Amino acid sequence: MTSLWRALYFVRTAIDGLRSNPVTSAVAVGTIATTLVVMGVFGLALKQMSGIVDRVGQDLTVSAYLAHRLDDEAVRELATRVSTVEGVASVEVVTRDEALRRFEGAAGDRAGLLDGLVENPLPASLEIALASEERTEAGIARLVEAIEGLPGIDEIGHGQEWVDTYGRVLDGLRGVAAALGLVFALAALLIVSNTIRLAVYARRDEIEILALVGASRGFIGTPFLLEGVLQGTAGSLLALAVLWAGFELVTALLGATLAFLIGHGDPVFFDAPEIFAFVLAGAGLGCVGSLSAVGSAWRAA
Amino acid sequence: MSPQGETSRQALVRMYHVSKSYLPGAYALRDVNLSIGKGELIFLTGPSGAGKTTLLRLLFAAEKPSEGSIIIGGRNIARLSDSAVPTLRRRIGVVFQDFKLLQRRTVEENVGLALAVRGEPPRQVRSRAFRMLKQVGLQHRRHHAPVSLSGGEQQRVAIARALVGEPELLLADEPTGNLDPELTLEIMDLIAAAAARGTTVVVATHDHSLVERYARRVLHLQAGELAEAGP
Ligand SMILES: Nc1ncnc2c1ncn2[C@@H]1O[C@H](COP(=O)(O)OP(=O)(O)O)[C@@H](O)[C@H]1O
Ligand SMILES: [Mg+2]
């Protein structure tokens, strides 16, 4: 019972505090919201781009071109062998006939090029798909190394270069977003902490009196922490509303352009766990900001 | 070098060679030795700046002494950790010249605060605050804001808050400094009544008529140094 009524006391005192300093509270909420909107815009942009890399990755295969001398039996054996290599998700056999059909299909009216040849010059190949976590430069290199020396494999080809470039760009953007996010988070922390410091200062008489009658630090400080958490939560909800409205507006206005830019599929907003993390980040920002303010108020007292 | 004013009663407070300087070289208190018996009512006198407030602040651990030890109830509080201060303060009631009431709370909430910070349930806090307010004759004002009360009434609320937790020690720093003479007596009678019920009481004042009227033990401070003046 004691802890329940104590919790109620803390909540009441925190809400009291917010109400008695509406302007500073609004500034803190606005700062947290602004920070989170900027971080959220980056997050949403990255989310769309990671979607492309994922989709491209699904189409990415490594082709192992096989020596002409292998018969069907040997090809199947090799395919089985390759499918046991670590990181390989699936292996598809492309026979020489199949290769020719594909070539003719792709070459269209220039298919006549091969007409003069008596024999099909195309080799059979294995199309090797990698498990999703292996679809990186390193993963491909590991695969190449593992199958390179196998008898019957003449040549290995893969089109992963642009995926790597894209991945690197994405990594770079993630780094920039993280750095910017950090800067904004620090700025927000500073402002939140100063806001709470003002609130602490405005209520120093109350703090002094509470301390005089034997209130513990926790008893005095918890309402301020709660204030910070409430401000942070309110700020993150506000930011989510702004982001969502912006997202709807942009997709309505630029839907087709966006769809083209990010490849197939519609632009996506944050999912439930991401929204939860977002609100948690806001609450955390408010909590840490007020912790530092209350801490420095204690040291000054 | 035994502390001054050793009484036959068991001591609640002892100070040994206590000095306090806020600024290097300037002493607010200098080599103070004293002993205060349980249930005693003591006046702490001296001109403005003599160190009365400093001595009281040392006793409720609002300041730490620069030198010496302060024993309250067998425990040296000279080097008390910050986290142990609240526990000490729950055994000590403090009354100030400017009342120090929370204007945004009712009279009853102000009194109850001393119990609420200990985690007493609200129902118990309210009933004990009510009984305490009755003792100081203000139960009919319990739902009012402190500002709507006269100075004398506000000080009665402050005394109720200081006493509601049944402290062993009551410290009053110029408790009647803001009050008319007849209110002064009313307030002093409340404080003396607490001493009569067994609470140890230290009243800092420069009002000599009080000292004469109550004829108790007097500790006289002069430029930070203590001299016993007797009743
Ligand atoms: N916080 C402080 N910082 C510096 N000097 C102080 C402080 N508090 C009190 N003093 C000095 O200590 C001396 C004693 O002050 P005080 O204890 O308030 O005396 P009294 O209560 O008897 O008037 C005075 O010289 C005063 O200026
Ligand atoms: Mg004083």
XYZ file of C-alpha atoms and ligand atoms in Angstrom:
560
model
C 0.000 0.000 0.000
C 2.754 2.339 0.972
C 4.468 2.065 -2.376
C 1.181 2.511 -4.213
C 0.299 5.729 -2.505
C 3.884 6.863 -2.809
C 3.679 6.267 -6.568
C 0.462 8.277 -6.661
C 2.146 11.049 -4.722
C 5.023 11.082 -7.216
C 2.713 11.213 -10.223
C 0.608 13.939 -8.640
C 3.639 16.006 -7.750
C 5.119 15.567 -11.231
C 1.901 16.642 -12.959
C 1.641 19.542 -10.504
C 5.156 20.541 -11.471
C 4.423 20.375 -15.195
C 1.304 22.471 -14.727
C 3.058 25.084 -12.651
C 5.725 25.647 -15.325
C 3.730 25.330 -18.555
C 6.111 27.361 -20.706
C 9.312 25.572 -19.764
C 7.519 22.236 -20.018
C 6.295 23.102 -23.509
C 9.824 24.097 -24.533
C 11.205 20.783 -23.306
C 8.496 18.793 -25.081
C 9.084 20.809 -28.269
C 12.844 20.238 -28.150
C 12.504 16.523 -27.677
C 9.898 16.386 -30.451
C 12.129 18.347 -32.860
C 15.099 16.109 -32.172
C 13.059 12.989 -32.668
C 11.469 14.294 -35.883
C 14.907 14.873 -37.399
C 16.079 11.446 -36.279
C 12.825 9.923 -37.471
C 13.147 11.397 -40.980
C 16.569 9.801 -41.285
C 15.256 6.572 -39.887
C 12.401 6.435 -42.367
C 14.704 7.222 -45.318
C 17.121 4.491 -44.234
C 14.268 2.072 -43.800
C 13.161 2.551 -47.412
C 16.728 2.119 -48.675
C 17.443 -0.992 -46.644
C 14.333 -2.431 -48.246
C 15.951 -2.125 -51.677
C 19.166 -3.781 -50.612
C 17.194 -6.635 -49.135
C 15.218 -7.123 -52.312
C 18.289 -6.906 -54.523
C 20.000 -9.371 -52.229
C 17.243 -11.895 -52.771
C 17.968 -11.861 -56.507
C 21.695 -12.052 -55.999
C 23.230 -15.370 -56.999
C 26.744 -16.542 -57.648
C 27.160 -18.460 -60.900
C 29.682 -21.266 -61.138
C 30.332 -22.136 -64.772
C 31.122 -25.761 -65.322
C 33.525 -27.569 -67.583
C 32.014 -29.018 -70.763
C 33.272 -32.462 -70.010
C 30.945 -33.011 -67.039
C 27.981 -35.206 -67.683
C 24.588 -34.687 -66.024
C 25.459 -37.092 -63.229
C 28.644 -35.216 -62.385
C 26.817 -31.865 -62.473
C 24.241 -33.137 -60.001
C 26.953 -34.431 -57.724
C 28.746 -31.104 -57.830
C 25.506 -29.268 -57.089
C 24.923 -31.460 -54.042
C 28.461 -30.854 -52.903
C 28.164 -27.068 -53.292
C 24.825 -26.991 -51.467
C 26.592 -28.307 -48.353
C 28.993 -25.357 -48.297
C 28.348 -23.113 -45.320
C 26.229 -20.059 -46.092
C 24.645 -21.519 -49.216
C 20.877 -21.327 -49.230
C 20.107 -23.103 -52.480
C 21.729 -24.356 -55.656
C 20.002 -24.429 -59.009
C 21.419 -26.331 -61.954
C 21.316 -24.523 -65.300
C 21.988 -27.075 -68.017
C 23.655 -26.138 -71.274
C 20.307 -26.348 -73.085
C 18.699 -24.141 -70.479
C 21.569 -21.691 -70.805
C 21.042 -21.555 -74.531
C 17.315 -20.990 -74.150
C 17.990 -18.156 -71.708
C 20.535 -16.647 -74.074
C 18.128 -16.756 -76.974
C 15.400 -15.265 -74.864
C 17.678 -12.428 -73.743
C 19.266 -11.778 -77.142
C 15.939 -11.488 -78.940
C 16.351 -10.799 -82.681
C 20.128 -11.184 -82.447
C 19.622 -14.818 -81.437
C 20.677 -15.722 -84.968
C 24.254 -15.105 -83.814
C 24.573 -18.698 -82.670
C 22.785 -20.216 -85.633
C 25.959 -20.990 -87.515
C 27.441 -23.007 -84.699
C 27.066 -26.739 -84.732
C 27.490 -27.134 -81.054
C 26.031 -25.131 -78.175
C 29.027 -23.126 -76.858
C 27.458 -22.247 -73.522
C 28.562 -24.036 -70.382
C 26.255 -25.483 -67.786
C 26.280 -23.580 -64.509
C 25.210 -23.665 -60.887
C 23.234 -20.678 -59.620
C 24.085 -20.447 -55.974
C 21.913 -18.342 -53.647
C 23.409 -17.266 -50.348
C 21.698 -17.213 -47.006
C 20.605 -13.629 -46.284
C 23.245 -12.980 -43.624
C 25.960 -14.108 -46.096
C 24.942 -11.659 -48.839
C 27.926 -9.421 -48.338
C 31.251 -8.927 -50.024
C 32.888 -11.087 -47.396
C 30.224 -13.748 -47.639
C 30.640 -13.973 -51.390
C 34.411 -14.096 -51.036
C 34.070 -16.980 -48.557
C 31.842 -18.860 -50.986
C 34.170 -18.234 -53.910
C 37.105 -19.474 -51.911
C 35.239 -22.588 -50.848
C 34.193 -23.667 -54.340
C 36.967 -22.219 -56.503
C 39.178 -25.268 -56.449
C 36.458 -27.862 -56.933
C 37.145 -30.006 -59.988
C 34.711 -29.193 -62.766
C 34.259 -25.542 -61.871
C 35.884 -23.391 -64.572
C 34.870 -19.924 -63.645
C 32.894 -18.044 -61.050
C 30.840 -14.947 -61.755
C 28.768 -12.679 -59.596
C 27.163 -9.261 -59.881
C 27.537 -8.136 -56.349
C 29.623 -5.013 -56.961
C 26.806 -2.528 -57.114
C 25.112 -4.129 -54.144
C 28.303 -3.584 -52.213
C 28.509 0.010 -53.311
C 24.930 0.512 -52.341
C 25.523 -1.210 -49.022
C 28.518 1.005 -48.367
C 26.490 4.110 -49.156
C 23.840 2.843 -46.818
C 26.404 2.187 -44.100
C 27.752 5.704 -44.618
C 24.272 7.160 -44.331
C 23.693 5.121 -41.184
C 26.886 6.567 -39.759
C 25.845 10.107 -40.638
C 22.402 9.504 -39.169
C 23.920 8.085 -35.996
C 26.282 11.064 -35.674
C 23.517 13.576 -36.334
C 21.236 11.692 -33.987
C 23.886 11.850 -31.296
C 24.370 15.586 -31.788
C 20.649 16.206 -31.658
C 20.204 13.928 -28.680
C 22.951 15.786 -26.816
C 21.360 19.129 -27.654
C 18.004 17.855 -26.473
C 19.585 16.468 -23.302
C 21.124 19.844 -22.586
C 17.868 21.694 -23.108
C 15.792 19.182 -21.178
C 18.276 19.219 -18.341
C 18.238 23.014 -18.249
C 14.471 23.052 -18.359
C 14.280 20.716 -15.399
C 16.965 22.748 -13.693
C 14.658 25.760 -14.009
C 11.821 23.707 -12.580
C 14.056 22.602 -9.713
C 15.076 26.200 -9.124
C 11.474 27.407 -9.207
C 10.627 24.868 -6.536
C 13.733 25.195 -4.375
C 11.642 26.330 -1.400
C 9.605 23.186 -1.640
C 12.737 21.082 -1.984
C 14.288 22.782 1.043
C 11.190 22.176 3.146
C 10.922 18.539 2.085
C 14.578 18.029 2.943
C 14.032 19.696 6.340
C 11.285 17.311 7.352
C 13.448 14.329 6.417
C 12.490 13.489 2.846
C 15.040 11.289 1.129
C 16.672 12.286 -2.129
C 14.605 9.722 -3.936
C 11.397 11.122 -2.494
C 12.310 14.635 -3.583
C 13.913 13.743 -6.900
C 11.517 11.129 -8.266
C 8.776 13.601 -9.235
C 11.343 15.554 -11.256
C 12.489 12.375 -12.998
C 8.898 11.538 -13.717
C 8.414 15.017 -15.123
C 11.288 14.375 -17.503
C 9.872 11.010 -18.534
C 6.429 12.539 -19.125
C 7.948 15.364 -21.177
C 9.990 12.876 -23.185
C 7.014 10.637 -23.848
C 4.860 13.584 -24.874
C 7.667 14.822 -27.138
C 8.044 11.454 -28.846
C 4.288 11.119 -29.404
C 4.228 14.594 -30.893
C 7.165 13.696 -33.125
C 5.438 10.500 -34.265
C 2.325 12.477 -35.166
C 4.400 14.961 -37.180
C 6.351 12.175 -38.906
C 3.229 10.253 -39.744
C 1.490 13.318 -41.160
C 4.616 14.140 -43.157
C 4.895 10.567 -44.387
C 1.273 10.518 -45.561
C 1.697 13.868 -47.278
C 4.903 12.910 -49.079
C 3.609 9.541 -50.232
C 0.388 11.164 -51.436
C 2.245 13.835 -53.396
C 5.227 11.818 -54.624
C 3.929 8.277 -54.409
C 4.906 7.250 -57.950
C 8.333 8.900 -57.840
C 9.078 7.322 -54.501
C 7.973 3.898 -55.615
C 10.354 4.205 -58.563
C 13.210 5.401 -56.359
C 12.951 2.601 -53.876
C 12.204 -0.063 -56.453
C 9.085 -2.167 -56.240
C 6.941 -2.011 -53.147
C 5.278 0.896 -51.333
C 7.086 3.193 -48.906
C 6.645 1.915 -45.349
C 6.206 3.765 -42.028
C 7.714 2.525 -38.750
C 6.348 -0.790 -37.503
C 5.076 -1.370 -33.971
C 8.425 -2.317 -32.349
C 10.077 0.687 -33.983
C 7.347 3.004 -32.696
C 7.780 1.522 -29.247
C 11.556 2.070 -29.415
C 10.914 5.614 -30.583
C 8.686 6.449 -27.595
C 11.170 4.728 -25.308
C 13.955 6.898 -26.728
C 11.918 10.029 -25.981
C 11.167 8.898 -22.440
C 14.835 8.010 -21.943
C 15.921 11.408 -23.218
C 13.614 13.121 -20.730
C 14.714 10.843 -17.906
C 18.445 11.322 -18.463
C 17.966 15.069 -18.925
C 16.187 15.425 -15.610
C 18.617 13.076 -13.868
C 21.495 15.362 -14.745
C 19.518 18.438 -13.666
C 18.450 16.958 -10.344
C 21.978 15.673 -9.799
C 23.520 19.078 -10.271
C 20.820 20.635 -8.101
C 21.827 18.252 -5.326
C 25.479 19.067 -5.694
C 24.619 22.789 -5.511
C 22.385 22.343 -2.444
C 37.820 19.698 29.138
C 34.392 18.247 29.857
C 31.560 19.840 27.920
C 29.948 22.788 29.619
C 26.638 22.448 31.319
C 26.913 18.774 32.218
C 23.636 17.984 33.871
C 22.510 15.112 35.968
C 20.131 14.020 33.205
C 21.179 11.785 30.387
C 22.490 13.902 27.536
C 20.745 13.906 24.163
C 23.164 16.311 22.506
C 26.869 16.784 23.072
C 29.306 18.983 21.205
C 33.053 18.553 21.575
C 35.402 21.270 20.335
C 33.093 22.197 17.525
C 34.227 24.930 15.173
C 32.673 26.124 11.976
C 34.134 28.522 9.463
C 32.361 29.301 6.232
C 35.326 31.255 4.949
C 38.946 30.453 5.722
C 40.142 32.252 8.842
C 36.690 33.497 9.896
C 34.938 31.436 12.566
C 31.158 31.433 12.856
C 31.594 29.060 15.807
C 34.790 28.451 17.715
C 35.611 25.545 20.011
C 32.081 25.037 21.273
C 31.582 22.394 23.971
C 28.144 21.675 25.350
C 25.801 19.039 26.598
C 22.008 19.170 26.450
C 20.022 16.792 28.626
C 16.963 14.884 27.501
C 13.770 16.939 27.936
C 15.644 20.162 28.644
C 14.409 23.539 27.389
C 17.390 25.683 26.506
C 17.694 29.233 25.242
C 20.467 30.090 22.852
C 21.085 33.833 22.969
C 23.512 36.310 21.535
C 23.594 39.291 19.176
C 22.973 38.997 15.476
C 25.870 37.222 13.796
C 26.951 35.473 17.010
C 26.461 32.020 15.455
C 23.054 30.910 16.788
C 21.696 29.866 13.416
C 24.961 28.137 12.573
C 24.807 26.083 15.773
C 21.252 24.973 15.045
C 22.116 24.175 11.411
C 24.933 21.957 12.620
C 22.450 20.089 14.820
C 20.095 19.225 11.970
C 23.007 18.496 9.647
C 22.357 21.385 7.259
C 26.059 22.172 7.745
C 29.019 20.057 8.686
C 31.378 21.278 11.388
C 34.869 22.260 10.309
C 36.211 20.611 13.446
C 34.919 18.638 16.404
C 32.220 16.065 17.005
C 28.498 16.393 17.504
C 26.824 13.499 19.242
C 23.052 13.196 19.037
C 21.513 10.213 20.746
C 24.887 8.462 20.871
C 25.704 8.969 17.206
C 28.346 11.320 15.816
C 26.706 13.356 13.093
C 29.787 15.424 12.266
C 30.632 13.197 9.327
C 27.171 11.981 8.471
C 26.771 10.744 4.901
C 24.205 12.547 2.746
C 22.007 9.495 2.657
C 21.844 9.316 6.465
C 20.688 12.929 6.861
C 16.947 12.278 6.237
C 16.892 9.645 8.982
C 18.415 12.117 11.440
C 15.948 14.844 10.447
C 12.991 12.608 11.141
C 14.071 12.656 14.793
C 14.360 16.443 14.843
C 11.662 19.105 14.450
C 12.733 22.508 13.182
C 10.885 25.845 13.410
C 12.009 29.050 11.701
C 11.244 32.720 11.944
C 9.742 32.677 8.425
C 7.593 29.543 9.016
C 8.649 27.841 5.757
C 5.231 26.509 4.848
C 4.349 25.231 1.389
C 1.917 27.761 -0.026
C 0.543 25.354 -2.623
C -0.585 22.866 0.002
C -3.279 23.108 2.649
C -2.507 23.582 6.335
C -3.206 19.909 6.992
C -0.998 18.790 4.102
C 1.809 20.954 5.434
C 1.591 19.313 8.824
C 1.225 15.863 7.276
C 4.320 16.368 5.126
C 6.589 15.351 7.991
C 4.796 12.000 8.145
C 4.280 11.583 4.411
C 8.019 11.670 3.709
C 8.407 8.643 5.973
C 5.962 6.723 3.853
C 3.061 6.694 6.297
C -0.242 5.877 4.585
C -2.352 8.937 3.720
C -5.217 8.065 6.045
C -2.881 7.846 9.024
C -1.093 11.025 7.917
C -4.404 12.897 7.824
C -5.621 11.698 11.206
C -2.334 12.411 12.962
C -2.101 15.842 11.304
C -5.651 16.568 12.407
C -4.925 15.623 16.029
C -1.775 17.729 15.995
C -3.630 20.710 14.548
C -6.193 20.323 17.327
C -3.392 20.583 19.887
C -2.330 23.947 18.447
C -5.982 25.013 18.124
C -6.138 25.190 14.320
C -8.192 22.150 13.347
C -10.903 24.404 11.873
C -8.313 25.893 9.474
C -6.996 22.575 8.171
C -8.272 22.975 4.609
C -7.061 26.553 4.242
C -3.994 27.748 2.409
C -1.243 29.004 4.739
C -1.400 32.523 3.237
C -4.930 32.963 4.509
C -3.668 32.535 8.085
C -2.176 35.195 10.359
C 1.528 35.077 11.191
C 0.861 33.578 14.610
C -1.372 30.915 13.091
C 1.217 30.077 10.442
C 3.831 29.615 13.128
C 1.451 27.314 15.005
C 1.146 25.269 11.813
C 4.936 25.152 11.543
C 5.181 23.981 15.160
C 2.521 21.353 14.501
C 4.581 20.126 11.536
C 7.741 20.070 13.642
C 6.053 18.083 16.432
C 3.717 15.759 14.553
C 6.440 13.140 14.127
C 7.136 13.151 17.866
C 10.779 14.201 17.539
C 13.286 13.826 20.351
C 14.675 17.256 19.603
C 12.913 20.495 18.683
C 15.029 23.327 17.309
C 13.512 26.800 16.963
C 15.434 29.613 15.291
C 13.947 32.966 16.359
C 10.477 31.418 16.248
C 8.797 34.591 17.469
C 10.941 37.062 15.567
C 8.080 37.996 13.242
C 5.308 38.042 15.828
C 3.564 40.508 18.162
C 4.261 40.170 21.910
C 1.011 38.367 22.797
C 1.440 35.943 19.874
C 5.006 35.466 21.016
C 3.795 34.146 24.341
C 1.238 31.913 22.679
C 3.948 30.357 20.496
C 6.450 30.061 23.340
C 3.827 28.352 25.489
C 3.352 25.743 22.767
C 7.103 25.192 22.573
C 7.461 24.995 26.348
C 4.592 22.511 26.451
C 6.529 20.242 24.100
C 9.470 20.367 26.500
C 7.140 19.556 29.380
C 6.045 16.412 27.498
C 9.685 15.321 27.286
C 10.955 16.749 24.012
C 14.393 18.342 24.210
C 14.062 21.927 22.991
C 16.610 24.513 21.866
C 15.295 28.013 21.145
C 17.567 30.594 19.565
C 16.438 34.104 20.353
C 17.738 37.554 21.089
C 14.551 38.419 22.996
C 15.633 38.635 26.642
C 12.109 38.992 27.966
C 11.520 35.409 26.873
C 14.581 34.200 28.670
C 13.478 35.947 31.840
C 9.896 34.733 31.610
C 10.782 31.086 31.164
C 13.856 31.175 33.424
C 15.634 28.214 31.891
C 19.177 27.359 31.121
C 20.783 29.883 28.756
C 23.669 29.350 26.385
C 25.084 32.680 25.373
C 27.016 33.027 22.114
C 29.343 35.922 21.460
C 31.261 36.064 18.175
C 31.061 32.302 17.833
C 32.188 31.505 21.361
C 29.950 29.946 23.941
C 29.405 31.068 27.534
C 26.885 29.529 29.863
C 24.666 32.218 31.357
C 22.462 30.159 33.633
C 18.799 30.822 34.414
N 26.455 30.523 4.516
C 27.328 31.383 5.059
N 28.437 31.761 4.390
C 29.327 32.600 4.936
N 29.204 33.118 6.153
C 28.128 32.788 6.894
C 27.134 31.912 6.380
N 26.185 31.754 7.331
C 26.559 32.496 8.370
N 27.721 33.126 8.124
C 28.454 33.980 9.046
O 28.615 33.283 10.253
C 28.414 34.120 11.345
C 27.331 33.586 12.234
O 26.086 33.692 11.563
P 24.738 33.132 12.151
O 24.975 31.752 12.589
O 23.688 33.333 11.125
O 24.489 34.044 13.396
P 23.133 34.393 14.162
O 22.118 33.385 13.805
O 23.507 34.394 15.617
O 22.721 35.766 13.724
C 28.120 35.499 10.795
O 29.336 36.240 10.781
C 27.656 35.223 9.399
O 27.967 36.282 8.548
Mg 20.213 33.624 12.958
